[in-house]
Tab-separated table of C-alpha atoms and ligand atoms in Angstrom:
chain	number	residue	atom	x	y	z
A	841	UNK	CA	100.602	101.079	20.098
A	842	UNK	CA	101.580	104.651	20.863
A	843	UNK	CA	102.061	105.326	24.585
A	844	UNK	CA	100.201	108.616	24.607
A	845	UNK	CA	96.423	108.303	24.243
A	846	UNK	CA	93.918	110.735	22.873
A	847	UNK	CA	90.233	110.133	23.576
A	848	UNK	CA	88.309	112.004	20.879
A	849	UNK	CA	84.959	110.220	21.024
A	850	UNK	CA	81.533	111.610	21.966
A	851	UNK	CA	81.547	109.609	25.205
A	852	UNK	CA	83.250	108.723	27.323
A	853	UNK	CA	85.093	112.008	26.967
A	854	UNK	CA	88.354	113.315	28.423
A	855	UNK	CA	88.102	114.081	32.142
A	856	UNK	CA	89.878	117.199	33.505
A	857	UNK	CA	92.637	116.473	36.062
A	858	UNK	CA	90.856	118.225	38.940
A	859	UNK	CA	87.819	115.989	38.326
A	860	UNK	CA	89.995	112.874	38.316
A	861	UNK	CA	91.666	114.054	41.524
A	862	UNK	CA	88.256	114.386	43.209
A	863	UNK	CA	87.396	110.800	42.269
A	864	UNK	CA	90.620	109.629	43.950
A	865	UNK	CA	89.902	111.273	47.328
A	866	UNK	CA	89.530	108.963	50.380
A	867	UNK	CA	86.181	107.196	50.425
A	868	UNK	CA	83.383	108.699	52.484
A	869	UNK	CA	80.208	107.060	53.735
A	870	UNK	CA	77.102	107.706	51.686
A	871	UNK	CA	74.954	108.298	54.785
A	872	UNK	CA	77.418	110.671	56.463
A	873	UNK	CA	77.271	114.470	56.552
A	874	UNK	CA	80.144	114.936	54.076
A	875	UNK	CA	78.396	112.980	51.386
A	876	UNK	CA	75.031	114.613	52.080
A	877	UNK	CA	76.554	118.042	51.522
A	878	UNK	CA	78.395	116.862	48.413
A	879	UNK	CA	75.265	115.252	46.988
A	880	UNK	CA	73.093	118.274	47.672
A	881	UNK	CA	75.597	120.546	45.941
A	882	UNK	CA	75.940	118.239	42.915
A	883	UNK	CA	72.149	118.062	42.539
A	884	UNK	CA	71.854	121.834	42.847
A	885	UNK	CA	74.505	122.272	40.141
A	886	UNK	CA	72.701	119.760	37.935
A	887	UNK	CA	69.503	121.784	38.272
A	888	UNK	CA	71.384	124.844	37.065
A	889	UNK	CA	72.879	122.983	34.114
A	890	UNK	CA	69.466	121.475	33.225
A	891	UNK	CA	67.808	124.848	33.835
A	892	UNK	CA	65.082	123.316	35.941
A	893	UNK	CA	63.417	123.616	39.324
A	894	UNK	CA	62.108	120.053	39.000
A	895	UNK	CA	63.524	117.180	41.022
A	896	UNK	CA	66.778	115.740	39.711
A	897	UNK	CA	67.332	112.053	40.497
A	898	UNK	CA	70.745	110.383	40.177
A	899	UNK	CA	71.235	106.692	39.434
A	900	UNK	CA	74.379	104.605	39.446
A	901	UNK	CA	74.172	103.357	35.879
A	902	UNK	CA	74.974	104.302	32.320
A	903	UNK	CA	72.697	106.670	30.414
A	904	UNK	CA	70.559	103.779	29.235
A	905	UNK	CA	69.730	102.978	32.859
A	906	UNK	CA	68.489	106.535	33.318
A	907	UNK	CA	66.271	106.123	30.284
A	908	UNK	CA	65.004	102.765	31.516
A	909	UNK	CA	64.037	104.489	34.772
A	910	UNK	CA	61.879	106.893	32.760
A	911	UNK	CA	60.165	104.090	30.878
A	912	UNK	CA	59.666	101.929	33.994
A	913	UNK	CA	58.084	104.838	35.867
A	914	UNK	CA	55.955	106.264	33.050
A	915	UNK	CA	54.874	103.323	30.897
A	916	UNK	CA	52.253	100.735	31.815
A	917	UNK	CA	51.561	97.815	29.490
A	918	UNK	CA	49.355	98.928	26.595
A	919	UNK	CA	50.190	102.649	26.894
A	920	UNK	CA	50.537	104.484	23.603
A	921	UNK	CA	54.097	105.826	23.282
A	922	UNK	CA	55.340	107.816	20.304
A	923	UNK	CA	59.050	107.535	19.667
A	924	UNK	CA	60.719	109.997	17.313
A	925	UNK	CA	63.543	107.956	15.848
A	926	UNK	CA	66.339	109.185	13.616
A	927	UNK	CA	69.239	106.951	14.578
A	928	UNK	CA	70.653	104.342	16.913
A	929	UNK	CA	69.354	105.863	20.138
A	930	UNK	CA	65.802	106.523	18.957
A	931	UNK	CA	65.638	102.867	17.924
A	932	UNK	CA	66.964	101.844	21.345
A	933	UNK	CA	64.228	103.764	23.167
A	934	UNK	CA	61.509	102.331	20.939
A	935	UNK	CA	62.802	98.832	21.731
A	936	UNK	CA	62.990	99.615	25.450
A	937	UNK	CA	59.412	100.917	25.565
A	938	UNK	CA	58.361	97.757	23.721
A	939	UNK	CA	59.959	95.581	26.400
A	940	UNK	CA	57.746	97.338	28.982
A	941	UNK	CA	54.689	96.437	26.935
A	942	UNK	CA	54.056	99.872	25.419
A	943	UNK	CA	52.030	100.219	22.248
A	944	UNK	CA	54.969	101.831	20.426
A	945	UNK	CA	54.436	104.102	17.429
A	946	UNK	CA	57.486	105.348	15.594
A	947	UNK	CA	57.908	108.624	13.792
A	948	UNK	CA	60.934	107.301	11.926
A	949	UNK	CA	63.375	109.188	9.738
A	950	UNK	CA	66.350	108.098	7.692
A	951	UNK	CA	69.533	108.238	9.753
A	952	UNK	CA	70.991	111.722	9.384
A	953	UNK	CA	67.623	113.395	8.794
A	954	UNK	CA	66.421	116.132	11.139
A	955	UNK	CA	62.987	115.520	12.729
A	956	UNK	CA	60.308	118.094	11.926
A	957	UNK	CA	57.813	119.485	14.433
A	958	UNK	CA	55.012	119.497	11.838
A	959	UNK	CA	55.474	115.748	11.303
A	960	UNK	CA	55.174	115.181	15.041
A	961	UNK	CA	52.038	117.326	15.219
A	962	UNK	CA	50.485	115.296	12.397
A	963	UNK	CA	51.516	111.970	13.937
A	964	UNK	CA	49.967	112.905	17.284
A	965	UNK	CA	46.803	114.193	15.625
A	966	UNK	CA	46.402	110.969	13.608
A	967	UNK	CA	47.235	108.664	16.472
A	968	UNK	CA	47.300	110.255	19.937
A	969	UNK	CA	49.871	109.118	22.493
A	970	UNK	CA	50.279	110.154	26.122
A	971	UNK	CA	54.050	109.953	26.066
A	972	UNK	CA	56.565	111.222	23.489
A	973	UNK	CA	60.204	110.099	23.490
A	974	UNK	CA	62.720	112.444	21.842
A	975	UNK	CA	66.458	112.300	21.238
A	976	UNK	CA	68.083	115.719	21.519
A	977	UNK	CA	71.523	114.902	20.145
A	978	UNK	CA	71.456	111.701	18.075
A	979	UNK	CA	75.086	110.769	18.667
A	980	UNK	CA	75.075	108.122	15.944
A	981	UNK	CA	74.539	110.719	13.216
A	982	UNK	CA	75.529	114.110	14.653
A	983	UNK	CA	71.991	115.501	14.296
A	984	UNK	CA	70.860	117.823	17.098
A	985	UNK	CA	67.101	118.127	16.870
A	986	UNK	CA	65.024	121.196	17.636
A	987	UNK	CA	63.725	119.898	20.949
A	988	UNK	CA	62.115	123.235	21.759
A	989	UNK	CA	59.805	122.994	18.719
A	990	UNK	CA	59.189	119.252	19.096
A	991	UNK	CA	58.375	119.545	22.800
A	992	UNK	CA	55.993	122.453	22.131
A	993	UNK	CA	54.005	120.330	19.677
A	994	UNK	CA	53.909	117.375	22.074
A	995	UNK	CA	52.769	119.625	24.960
A	996	UNK	CA	50.012	121.086	22.745
A	997	UNK	CA	48.823	117.561	22.083
A	998	UNK	CA	48.702	116.917	25.839
A	999	UNK	CA	51.567	114.411	25.871
A	1000	UNK	CA	54.336	114.096	28.424
A	1001	UNK	CA	57.789	114.635	26.925
A	1002	UNK	CA	60.898	112.594	27.733
A	1003	UNK	CA	64.173	113.788	26.187
A	1004	UNK	CA	67.397	111.841	25.781
A	1005	UNK	CA	69.958	114.568	26.436
A	1006	UNK	CA	72.814	112.193	27.180
A	1007	UNK	CA	75.254	113.743	24.716
A	1008	UNK	CA	73.711	117.219	24.551
A	1009	UNK	CA	73.420	118.370	28.168
A	1010	UNK	CA	76.146	120.957	28.773
A	1011	UNK	CA	77.088	121.168	25.080
A	1012	UNK	CA	74.082	122.783	23.389
A	1013	UNK	CA	71.193	124.834	24.820
A	1014	UNK	CA	68.558	122.825	26.669
A	1015	UNK	CA	65.878	124.627	28.682
A	1016	UNK	CA	64.087	121.944	30.643
A	1017	UNK	CA	61.462	124.174	32.281
A	1018	UNK	CA	61.114	126.919	29.668
A	1019	UNK	CA	60.572	124.315	26.926
A	1020	UNK	CA	58.100	122.305	28.999
A	1021	UNK	CA	60.140	119.093	29.096
A	1022	UNK	CA	58.839	116.652	31.700
A	1023	UNK	CA	61.830	114.362	31.882
A	1024	UNK	CA	65.416	114.972	30.780
A	1025	UNK	CA	67.755	111.993	30.921
A	1026	UNK	CA	71.518	112.377	30.775
A	1027	UNK	CA	74.755	110.722	31.853
A	1028	UNK	CA	77.993	111.729	33.536
A	1029	UNK	CA	80.430	110.663	30.820
A	1030	UNK	CA	79.739	113.019	27.924
A	1031	UNK	CA	79.608	116.820	27.941
A	1032	UNK	CA	79.469	116.741	31.745
A	1033	UNK	CA	83.187	115.787	31.748
A	1034	UNK	CA	83.004	113.130	34.475
A	1035	UNK	CA	83.788	109.416	34.351
A	1036	UNK	CA	81.024	107.008	33.288
A	1037	UNK	CA	78.758	105.626	35.996
A	1038	UNK	CA	75.985	108.112	36.752
A	1039	UNK	CA	72.699	108.821	34.997
A	1040	UNK	CA	70.229	111.553	35.870
A	1041	UNK	CA	66.552	112.155	35.300
A	1042	UNK	CA	64.671	115.403	35.906
A	1043	UNK	CA	61.038	114.798	36.861
A	1044	UNK	CA	58.219	117.350	36.455
A	1045	UNK	CA	55.043	117.373	38.560
A	1046	UNK	CA	52.917	115.844	35.755
A	1047	UNK	CA	55.564	113.122	35.393
A	1048	UNK	CA	55.322	112.409	39.140
A	1049	UNK	CA	51.542	112.101	38.807
A	1050	UNK	CA	51.873	109.655	35.943
A	1051	UNK	CA	54.557	107.740	37.844
A	1052	UNK	CA	52.075	107.126	40.688
A	1053	UNK	CA	49.604	105.510	38.268
A	1054	UNK	CA	52.131	103.372	36.375
A	1055	UNK	CA	51.700	99.644	36.922
A	1056	UNK	CA	55.034	98.399	35.531
A	1057	UNK	CA	57.211	96.582	38.060
A	1058	UNK	CA	60.258	98.521	39.252
A	1059	UNK	CA	62.502	98.420	42.279
A	1060	UNK	CA	66.006	99.875	41.891
A	1061	UNK	CA	64.649	102.430	39.429
A	1062	UNK	CA	61.446	103.220	41.321
A	1063	UNK	CA	61.584	107.029	41.235
A	1064	UNK	CA	59.420	107.222	44.374
A	1065	UNK	CA	62.200	105.662	46.450
A	1066	UNK	CA	64.554	108.438	45.327
A	1067	UNK	CA	62.010	111.116	46.126
A	1068	UNK	CA	61.359	109.714	49.606
A	1069	UNK	CA	65.110	109.494	50.233
A	1070	UNK	CA	65.782	113.173	49.510
A	1071	UNK	CA	66.531	113.812	53.221
A	1072	UNK	CA	68.855	110.825	53.446
A	1073	UNK	CA	70.505	111.656	50.109
A	1074	UNK	CA	69.989	108.482	48.103
A	1075	UNK	CA	68.081	105.253	48.736
A	1076	UNK	CA	71.011	102.975	47.789
A	1077	UNK	CA	74.808	103.251	47.787
A	1078	UNK	CA	75.670	105.508	44.861
A	1079	UNK	CA	78.984	105.637	42.981
A	1080	UNK	CA	80.382	107.956	45.654
A	1081	UNK	CA	83.650	108.703	43.859
A	1082	UNK	CA	81.895	109.493	40.592
A	1083	UNK	CA	79.501	111.852	42.395
A	1084	UNK	CA	82.572	113.653	43.812
A	1085	UNK	CA	84.029	113.953	40.305
A	1086	UNK	CA	80.759	115.050	38.750
A	1087	UNK	CA	80.350	117.759	41.378
A	1088	UNK	CA	83.754	119.245	40.504
A	1089	UNK	CA	83.062	118.940	36.763
A	1090	UNK	CA	79.722	120.752	37.152
A	1091	UNK	CA	81.510	123.473	39.089
A	1092	UNK	CA	83.903	123.909	36.142
A	1093	UNK	CA	81.013	124.072	33.668
A	1094	UNK	CA	79.176	126.698	35.685
A	1095	UNK	CA	82.394	128.651	36.178
A	1096	UNK	CA	82.968	128.762	32.409
A	1097	UNK	CA	79.296	129.703	32.054
A	1098	UNK	CA	76.766	127.700	30.066
A	1099	UNK	CA	76.476	130.262	27.273
A	1100	UNK	CA	80.265	130.383	26.846
A	1101	UNK	CA	80.377	126.591	26.818
A	1102	UNK	CA	77.646	126.449	24.145
A	1103	UNK	CA	79.555	128.952	21.981
A	1104	UNK	CA	82.768	126.942	22.399
A	1105	UNK	CA	81.014	123.740	21.340
A	1106	UNK	CA	79.500	125.437	18.289
A	1107	UNK	CA	82.945	126.760	17.316
A	1108	UNK	CA	84.530	123.319	17.750
A	1109	UNK	CA	81.849	121.785	15.555
A	1110	UNK	CA	82.443	124.380	12.898
A	1111	UNK	CA	86.239	123.870	13.023
A	1112	UNK	CA	85.797	120.116	12.645
A	1113	UNK	CA	83.407	120.394	9.689
A	1114	UNK	CA	85.482	122.977	7.851
A	1115	UNK	CA	88.669	120.993	8.358
A	1116	UNK	CA	87.082	117.759	7.128
A	1117	UNK	CA	85.624	119.454	4.048
A	1118	UNK	CA	88.927	121.186	3.289
A	1119	UNK	CA	90.684	117.844	2.920
A	1120	UNK	CA	87.917	116.731	0.565
A	1121	UNK	CA	85.762	114.621	2.861
A	1122	UNK	CA	81.981	114.485	2.800
A	1123	UNK	CA	80.046	115.199	5.985
A	1124	UNK	CA	77.293	112.893	7.144
A	1125	UNK	CA	76.166	115.118	10.014
A	1126	UNK	CA	74.375	118.315	8.989
A	1127	UNK	CA	76.657	121.086	7.796
A	1128	UNK	CA	75.214	123.696	10.116
A	1129	UNK	CA	75.796	125.313	13.486
A	1130	UNK	CA	73.421	122.960	15.291
A	1131	UNK	CA	75.841	120.050	14.868
A	1132	UNK	CA	77.991	121.015	17.848
A	1133	UNK	CA	78.219	117.627	19.588
A	1134	UNK	CA	79.839	115.188	17.192
A	1135	UNK	CA	80.905	115.410	13.552
A	1136	UNK	CA	80.079	112.335	11.491
A	1137	UNK	CA	82.229	112.052	8.384
A	1138	UNK	CA	82.085	109.654	5.422
A	1139	UNK	CA	85.292	108.041	4.234
A	1140	UNK	CA	86.132	108.321	0.528
A	1141	UNK	CA	85.076	105.421	-1.724
A	1142	UNK	CA	87.267	102.425	-1.131
A	1143	UNK	CA	88.538	103.589	2.275
A	1144	UNK	CA	87.080	101.373	4.973
A	1145	UNK	CA	86.149	103.425	8.049
A	1146	UNK	CA	86.740	100.475	10.388
A	1147	UNK	CA	90.295	100.252	9.112
A	1148	UNK	CA	90.750	103.996	9.599
A	1149	UNK	CA	89.524	103.845	13.211
A	1150	UNK	CA	91.775	100.877	13.980
A	1151	UNK	CA	94.798	102.439	12.354
A	1152	UNK	CA	94.366	105.750	14.203
A	1153	UNK	CA	94.404	103.861	17.468
A	1154	UNK	CA	97.293	101.555	16.669
A	1155	UNK	CA	99.591	104.081	15.057
A	1156	UNK	CA	98.870	107.185	17.107
A	1157	UNK	CA	96.893	106.182	20.217
A	1158	UNK	CA	93.962	108.246	18.921
A	1159	UNK	CA	90.473	106.946	19.588
A	1160	UNK	CA	87.656	108.276	17.416
A	1161	UNK	CA	84.254	106.617	17.138
A	1162	UNK	CA	83.139	104.382	14.279
A	1163	UNK	CA	79.698	104.213	12.722
A	1164	UNK	CA	76.798	102.157	14.089
A	1165	UNK	CA	75.265	99.212	12.262
A	1166	UNK	CA	75.292	99.475	8.470
A	1167	UNK	CA	77.405	102.627	8.629
A	1168	UNK	CA	80.415	100.943	10.271
A	1169	UNK	CA	82.504	100.687	7.100
A	1170	UNK	CA	81.676	104.133	5.747
A	1171	UNK	CA	81.444	106.475	8.702
A	1172	UNK	CA	83.625	107.738	11.530
A	1173	UNK	CA	82.820	110.298	14.181
A	1174	UNK	CA	84.923	112.888	15.950
A	1175	UNK	CA	83.422	113.972	19.267
A	1176	UNK	CA	83.839	117.486	20.614
A	1177	UNK	CA	81.852	117.659	23.834
A	1178	UNK	CA	83.113	118.481	27.279
A	1179	UNK	CA	86.799	119.055	27.927
A	1180	UNK	CA	87.814	119.800	24.333
A	1181	UNK	CA	89.650	122.627	22.657
A	1182	UNK	CA	90.526	123.363	19.054
A	1183	UNK	CA	93.812	121.468	19.276
A	1184	UNK	CA	91.896	118.273	19.936
A	1185	UNK	CA	90.154	118.904	16.623
A	1186	UNK	CA	93.376	119.629	14.728
A	1187	UNK	CA	94.999	116.525	16.246
A	1188	UNK	CA	92.129	114.375	15.010
A	1189	UNK	CA	92.102	115.965	11.553
A	1190	UNK	CA	95.886	115.769	11.082
A	1191	UNK	CA	95.919	112.080	11.963
A	1192	UNK	CA	92.868	111.268	9.802
A	1193	UNK	CA	94.545	113.038	6.896
A	1194	UNK	CA	97.713	111.005	7.320
A	1195	UNK	CA	96.034	107.645	7.675
A	1196	UNK	CA	93.574	108.164	4.825
A	1197	UNK	CA	96.388	109.210	2.460
A	1198	UNK	CA	98.372	106.141	3.457
A	1199	UNK	CA	95.262	104.099	2.668
A	1200	UNK	CA	95.420	105.567	-0.856
A	1201	UNK	CA	92.462	107.921	-0.553
A	1202	UNK	CA	92.542	111.138	-2.607
A	1203	UNK	CA	93.090	113.535	0.268
A	1204	UNK	CA	94.316	117.066	-0.119
A	1205	UNK	CA	97.264	117.314	2.272
A	1206	UNK	CA	98.126	120.205	4.541
A	1207	UNK	CA	94.903	122.204	4.389
A	1208	UNK	CA	92.617	120.719	7.032
A	1209	UNK	CA	94.428	121.992	10.122
A	1210	UNK	CA	94.822	125.504	8.735
A	1211	UNK	CA	91.172	125.684	7.739
A	1212	UNK	CA	90.004	124.315	11.103
A	1213	UNK	CA	92.007	126.918	13.019
A	1214	UNK	CA	90.640	129.696	10.791
A	1215	UNK	CA	87.064	128.509	11.158
A	1216	UNK	CA	87.448	128.314	14.917
A	1217	UNK	CA	88.842	131.854	15.079
A	1218	UNK	CA	85.969	133.115	12.889
A	1219	UNK	CA	83.432	131.420	15.110
A	1220	UNK	CA	84.763	132.711	18.418
A	1221	UNK	CA	85.372	136.251	17.103
A	1222	UNK	CA	83.018	136.827	14.146
A	1223	UNK	CA	84.209	139.583	11.784
B	2048	LIG	C1	75.802	107.760	25.067
B	2048	LIG	C2	74.373	107.922	24.765
B	2048	LIG	C3	73.391	107.227	25.488
B	2048	LIG	C4	73.646	106.326	26.639
B	2048	LIG	O1	74.552	105.350	26.449
B	2048	LIG	P1	75.097	104.515	27.693
B	2048	LIG	O2	76.180	103.700	27.079
B	2048	LIG	O3	73.986	103.738	28.239
B	2048	LIG	O4	75.621	105.531	28.695
B	2048	LIG	C5	72.077	107.481	25.195
B	2048	LIG	N1	71.724	108.341	24.239
B	2048	LIG	C6	72.616	109.026	23.532
B	2048	LIG	C7	72.154	109.988	22.502
B	2048	LIG	C8	73.983	108.843	23.774
B	2048	LIG	O5	74.884	109.545	23.072
């Protein structure tokens, strides 16, 4: 195995050195003044990144834990919940709501399809539900849905809206308050450029009201404990070192500026798509500017994607993501969220080109990197 490693997946993502350094600082006590100040600043920065004045709660867990907190606090047994599902994560949230006894309805699409607001409006008109679960960036397919339009339809129907923004927050525009989103769930380890270990949930006033009426059992994830603990910081011992890292990472994001970061992600997505197409590969993720989080690519007939992913890691120390479920042998995914630049994209493309040719696939050599660099330049400085 190559000694040098490249992490080119859509989460966890590479962590900038100053963020890593913050996580290695001497431990501080979570009830002391240093941590209180750190926590308050991190939460304030999160509000800016989420573009919300609502409460932002932090949990020591993966993103799924953050989503479970939303379900535990908003779903009572028998509640009608509509889950818009177009991939691995939509299916996960439908299953999770089911575990809490929800009466789950699915608005289900083929993987790779983009959900449509008019379908959601029709589904809610036919079969009303008080809670709608949406996935902003469906990391399994590369689809970034139009959450603004979907949330508008759900709000019109009087439903509360919960959005999985685990891989989208910080990478593509998300306006929590302006789009009327009640709950945004995200995690530290994707576009937020911090190590894994923290999840967040933003909670609107209507979501707080519903939370008070929910009968599902909850303890660690009881949002009310976090709200009551605001003065103390957190109700339980959080991942102190990860909070320190996240705070620095959020500072970097805000220093770059959210709009600049969104433009950079869009340009990286475009570079990745153009490079992949130039070598003759077929995209699975949509071939448009929305797909700024992760590029899902199909391998040519006869080239097993699992073998490609393994070979990239063993020969070059490069980690890209495989496909979920049925797609595992046909699909691989190059992430480009967080601390990425165009040379991460060209590294991935150059290595994919080499390995696929060695596997005997009909790949056009020597064009992908050039095309990716051109596409990136066009995107950052349009003619
Ligand atoms: C990564 C991810 C999650 C959360 O996964 P965890 O492993 O629990 O952190 C949820 N939704 C989406 C869309 C993701 O990309």
